[in-house]
Amino acid sequence: MTENKFPIGSEVFAKVNPDLILTIRQYLKRIYYCTVKGNPSQKDLVYYERELIPVPIS
């Protein structure tokens, strides 16, 4: 059983900013470290699982 809902490399939205697509870079101690898609040099954004929404598959 995996502890994390989103695998590393998956794309998600943050509930507070659903216009910004994030990529999961790392998962440590129930915290997701995300980079902004298209801007990997920006600092990581940090979220709990409950603050993220998966990107719908189209």
PDB file of C-alpha atoms in Angstrom:
ATOM      1  CA  MET A   1       0.000   0.000   0.000  1.00  0.00           C
ATOM      2  CA  THR A   2       1.407   3.358  -0.991  1.00  0.00           C
ATOM      3  CA  GLU A   3       1.152   6.241   1.386  1.00  0.00           C
ATOM      4  CA  ASN A   4       1.026   8.963  -1.248  1.00  0.00           C
ATOM      5  CA  LYS A   5      -1.900   9.535  -3.578  1.00  0.00           C
ATOM      6  CA  PHE A   6       0.079  11.289  -6.329  1.00  0.00           C
ATOM      7  CA  PRO A   7       3.170   9.583  -7.814  1.00  0.00           C
ATOM      8  CA  ILE A   8       6.335  11.567  -8.475  1.00  0.00           C
ATOM      9  CA  GLY A   9       6.159  13.228 -11.893  1.00  0.00           C
ATOM     10  CA  SER A  10       2.373  13.537 -11.959  1.00  0.00           C
ATOM     11  CA  GLU A  11       0.689  16.862 -12.728  1.00  0.00           C
ATOM     12  CA  VAL A  12      -1.649  18.470 -10.205  1.00  0.00           C
ATOM     13  CA  PHE A  13      -3.380  21.745  -9.358  1.00  0.00           C
ATOM     14  CA  ALA A  14      -3.315  23.487  -6.000  1.00  0.00           C
ATOM     15  CA  LYS A  15      -6.792  24.280  -4.653  1.00  0.00           C
ATOM     16  CA  VAL A  16      -5.701  27.843  -3.846  1.00  0.00           C
ATOM     17  CA  ASN A  17      -4.457  28.461  -7.429  1.00  0.00           C
ATOM     18  CA  PRO A  18      -6.136  26.090  -9.902  1.00  0.00           C
ATOM     19  CA  ASP A  19      -4.768  27.992 -12.926  1.00  0.00           C
ATOM     20  CA  LEU A  20      -1.189  26.899 -12.186  1.00  0.00           C
ATOM     21  CA  ILE A  21      -0.151  23.375 -13.229  1.00  0.00           C
ATOM     22  CA  LEU A  22       2.359  21.794 -10.858  1.00  0.00           C
ATOM     23  CA  THR A  23       4.555  18.718 -11.221  1.00  0.00           C
ATOM     24  CA  ILE A  24       5.259  16.535  -8.184  1.00  0.00           C
ATOM     25  CA  ARG A  25       9.025  16.504  -7.718  1.00  0.00           C
ATOM     26  CA  GLN A  26       9.345  14.777  -4.348  1.00  0.00           C
ATOM     27  CA  TYR A  27       7.232  13.291  -1.559  1.00  0.00           C
ATOM     28  CA  LEU A  28       8.634  13.258   1.977  1.00  0.00           C
ATOM     29  CA  LYS A  29       6.865  12.813   5.312  1.00  0.00           C
ATOM     30  CA  ARG A  30       3.362  13.427   3.893  1.00  0.00           C
ATOM     31  CA  ILE A  31       4.433  16.641   2.112  1.00  0.00           C
ATOM     32  CA  TYR A  32       4.544  17.130  -1.661  1.00  0.00           C
ATOM     33  CA  TYR A  33       7.305  19.272  -3.165  1.00  0.00           C
ATOM     34  CA  CYS A  34       6.133  20.652  -6.499  1.00  0.00           C
ATOM     35  CA  THR A  35       7.635  22.657  -9.331  1.00  0.00           C
ATOM     36  CA  VAL A  36       5.679  24.931 -11.632  1.00  0.00           C
ATOM     37  CA  LYS A  37       5.253  23.349 -15.049  1.00  0.00           C
ATOM     38  CA  GLY A  38       7.348  25.240 -17.568  1.00  0.00           C
ATOM     39  CA  ASN A  39       9.426  26.996 -14.881  1.00  0.00           C
ATOM     40  CA  PRO A  40      11.591  24.388 -13.083  1.00  0.00           C
ATOM     41  CA  SER A  41      14.099  26.970 -11.867  1.00  0.00           C
ATOM     42  CA  GLN A  42      11.504  28.572  -9.579  1.00  0.00           C
ATOM     43  CA  LYS A  43      11.567  27.568  -5.898  1.00  0.00           C
ATOM     44  CA  ASP A  44       9.577  24.480  -4.953  1.00  0.00           C
ATOM     45  CA  LEU A  45       6.034  24.921  -3.731  1.00  0.00           C
ATOM     46  CA  VAL A  46       5.075  22.742  -0.785  1.00  0.00           C
ATOM     47  CA  TYR A  47       1.613  21.238  -0.219  1.00  0.00           C
ATOM     48  CA  TYR A  48      -0.198  18.592   1.782  1.00  0.00           C
ATOM     49  CA  GLU A  49      -2.204  15.993  -0.137  1.00  0.00           C
ATOM     50  CA  ARG A  50      -5.531  17.606   0.820  1.00  0.00           C
ATOM     51  CA  GLU A  51      -4.445  20.859  -0.876  1.00  0.00           C
ATOM     52  CA  LEU A  52      -3.910  19.253  -4.303  1.00  0.00           C
ATOM     53  CA  ILE A  53      -6.287  18.264  -7.116  1.00  0.00           C
ATOM     54  CA  PRO A  54      -5.261  15.889  -9.936  1.00  0.00           C
ATOM     55  CA  VAL A  55      -5.153  17.246 -13.488  1.00  0.00           C
ATOM     56  CA  PRO A  56      -8.006  15.622 -15.450  1.00  0.00           C
ATOM     57  CA  ILE A  57      -6.839  13.240 -18.159  1.00  0.00           C
ATOM     58  CA  SER A  58      -8.016  14.373 -21.574  1.00  0.00           C
TER      59      SER A  58
END
